[in-house]
Amino acid sequence: MSEALSGAKSLFKSIRITLAVSGVIALIAGIVLLVWPVKSAVIVTAIFASYLVVAGLVYIGLGIFSHARGGWARVGHIVLGLFYIAAGVIAFANLGVAAATLALVVVIFIGISWIIDGVVSLSLLGQDGSRVWTLLYALLSIIAGIVVLFSPLIAGLAFWLFLGISLVALGIVQIVRAITLGRDGKEFVAAVRSETTV
């Protein structure tokens, strides 16, 4: 029984540490997004640009060293790799403009996807059991998509602000969960010990 108790203690401790660390990381990331929105956008863009360069090198490596693939596949991998590297280098050349462009592309993509989602929902209107809710969802989705497309800068700022606030709130909740889980773990161990002594 003592092995089970030590296993339970270890499990609670591991979960608690994971919750605490993820909570602190989310809290710090949220604060950084809210306090330094431009700098954090530039950092995210730099990470994305680094990914592009690394992915480009991988594709070039696949094209050069993959002898099992045909000639066109190898050439395609090399061309794609060069394209990725060029995009990464261009992004690194001016991270501020790249961050703004990336945010604009993401916001426009979200707006278009909301409009498409609304149209798809309208096309399913006759097949859905709840026509009123489906219609309401479709109209709201289309209107939200149009609003985002006509004011992408405001939508981008609102999205960034919402993301920062969400990360702060989630971080605080995770930290509180870690603290309360520590209490729950102690209560669980005490309950198991009292049952074994009876």
PDB file of C-alpha atoms in Angstrom, residues 123-193:
ATOM      1  CA  SER A 123     -26.823  25.400 -47.231  1.00  0.00           C
ATOM      2  CA  LEU A 124     -27.505  22.897 -44.433  1.00  0.00           C
ATOM      3  CA  LEU A 125     -30.503  24.823 -43.142  1.00  0.00           C
ATOM      4  CA  GLY A 126     -33.095  22.364 -44.460  1.00  0.00           C
ATOM      5  CA  GLN A 127     -31.251  19.347 -43.036  1.00  0.00           C
ATOM      6  CA  ASP A 128     -30.688  20.685 -39.525  1.00  0.00           C
ATOM      7  CA  GLY A 129     -33.145  20.066 -36.714  1.00  0.00           C
ATOM      8  CA  SER A 130     -32.732  23.532 -35.226  1.00  0.00           C
ATOM      9  CA  ARG A 131     -33.363  25.915 -38.096  1.00  0.00           C
ATOM     10  CA  VAL A 132     -33.554  29.074 -35.988  1.00  0.00           C
ATOM     11  CA  TRP A 133     -30.181  28.490 -34.314  1.00  0.00           C
ATOM     12  CA  THR A 134     -28.548  27.450 -37.575  1.00  0.00           C
ATOM     13  CA  LEU A 135     -29.885  30.547 -39.330  1.00  0.00           C
ATOM     14  CA  LEU A 136     -28.758  32.778 -36.457  1.00  0.00           C
ATOM     15  CA  TYR A 137     -25.293  31.188 -36.472  1.00  0.00           C
ATOM     16  CA  ALA A 138     -24.989  31.510 -40.244  1.00  0.00           C
ATOM     17  CA  LEU A 139     -26.011  35.177 -40.269  1.00  0.00           C
ATOM     18  CA  LEU A 140     -23.700  36.060 -37.375  1.00  0.00           C
ATOM     19  CA  SER A 141     -20.825  34.213 -39.012  1.00  0.00           C
ATOM     20  CA  ILE A 142     -21.315  35.981 -42.348  1.00  0.00           C
ATOM     21  CA  ILE A 143     -21.715  39.408 -40.713  1.00  0.00           C
ATOM     22  CA  ALA A 144     -18.643  38.857 -38.510  1.00  0.00           C
ATOM     23  CA  GLY A 145     -16.615  37.775 -41.547  1.00  0.00           C
ATOM     24  CA  ILE A 146     -17.659  40.855 -43.523  1.00  0.00           C
ATOM     25  CA  VAL A 147     -16.854  43.159 -40.586  1.00  0.00           C
ATOM     26  CA  VAL A 148     -13.412  41.564 -40.229  1.00  0.00           C
ATOM     27  CA  LEU A 149     -12.710  41.934 -43.953  1.00  0.00           C
ATOM     28  CA  PHE A 150     -13.694  45.597 -43.993  1.00  0.00           C
ATOM     29  CA  SER A 151     -11.706  46.486 -40.860  1.00  0.00           C
ATOM     30  CA  PRO A 152      -8.816  44.000 -40.654  1.00  0.00           C
ATOM     31  CA  LEU A 153      -6.559  46.288 -38.593  1.00  0.00           C
ATOM     32  CA  ILE A 154      -9.147  46.755 -35.860  1.00  0.00           C
ATOM     33  CA  ALA A 155      -9.949  43.028 -35.959  1.00  0.00           C
ATOM     34  CA  GLY A 156      -6.232  42.186 -35.720  1.00  0.00           C
ATOM     35  CA  LEU A 157      -5.752  44.458 -32.711  1.00  0.00           C
ATOM     36  CA  ALA A 158      -8.877  43.065 -31.054  1.00  0.00           C
ATOM     37  CA  PHE A 159      -7.685  39.510 -31.713  1.00  0.00           C
ATOM     38  CA  TRP A 160      -4.246  40.265 -30.221  1.00  0.00           C
ATOM     39  CA  LEU A 161      -5.822  41.916 -27.179  1.00  0.00           C
ATOM     40  CA  PHE A 162      -8.232  38.996 -26.729  1.00  0.00           C
ATOM     41  CA  LEU A 163      -5.344  36.539 -27.022  1.00  0.00           C
ATOM     42  CA  GLY A 164      -3.328  38.386 -24.369  1.00  0.00           C
ATOM     43  CA  ILE A 165      -6.255  38.631 -21.953  1.00  0.00           C
ATOM     44  CA  SER A 166      -7.108  34.956 -22.519  1.00  0.00           C
ATOM     45  CA  LEU A 167      -3.543  33.864 -21.802  1.00  0.00           C
ATOM     46  CA  VAL A 168      -3.422  35.907 -18.589  1.00  0.00           C
ATOM     47  CA  ALA A 169      -6.759  34.473 -17.424  1.00  0.00           C
ATOM     48  CA  LEU A 170      -5.789  30.904 -18.356  1.00  0.00           C
ATOM     49  CA  GLY A 171      -2.427  31.296 -16.639  1.00  0.00           C
ATOM     50  CA  ILE A 172      -4.035  32.471 -13.399  1.00  0.00           C
ATOM     51  CA  VAL A 173      -6.553  29.621 -13.516  1.00  0.00           C
ATOM     52  CA  GLN A 174      -3.782  27.060 -14.095  1.00  0.00           C
ATOM     53  CA  ILE A 175      -1.762  28.401 -11.160  1.00  0.00           C
ATOM     54  CA  VAL A 176      -4.835  28.286  -8.894  1.00  0.00           C
ATOM     55  CA  ARG A 177      -5.527  24.727 -10.090  1.00  0.00           C
ATOM     56  CA  ALA A 178      -1.950  23.755  -9.202  1.00  0.00           C
ATOM     57  CA  ILE A 179      -2.367  25.177  -5.703  1.00  0.00           C
ATOM     58  CA  THR A 180      -5.731  23.502  -5.103  1.00  0.00           C
ATOM     59  CA  LEU A 181      -4.488  20.219  -6.523  1.00  0.00           C
ATOM     60  CA  GLY A 182      -1.755  20.254  -3.876  1.00  0.00           C
ATOM     61  CA  ARG A 183      -4.429  20.468  -1.179  1.00  0.00           C
ATOM     62  CA  ASP A 184      -6.493  17.751  -2.871  1.00  0.00           C
ATOM     63  CA  GLY A 185      -3.427  15.517  -3.028  1.00  0.00           C
ATOM     64  CA  LYS A 186      -2.767  15.918   0.689  1.00  0.00           C
ATOM     65  CA  GLU A 187      -6.417  15.164   1.484  1.00  0.00           C
ATOM     66  CA  PHE A 188      -6.326  12.075  -0.754  1.00  0.00           C
ATOM     67  CA  VAL A 189      -3.159  10.734   0.872  1.00  0.00           C
ATOM     68  CA  ALA A 190      -4.582  11.395   4.353  1.00  0.00           C
ATOM     69  CA  ALA A 191      -7.823   9.584   3.443  1.00  0.00           C
ATOM     70  CA  VAL A 192      -5.940   6.571   2.099  1.00  0.00           C
ATOM     71  CA  ARG A 193      -3.732   6.431   5.202  1.00  0.00           C
TER      72      ARG A 193
END
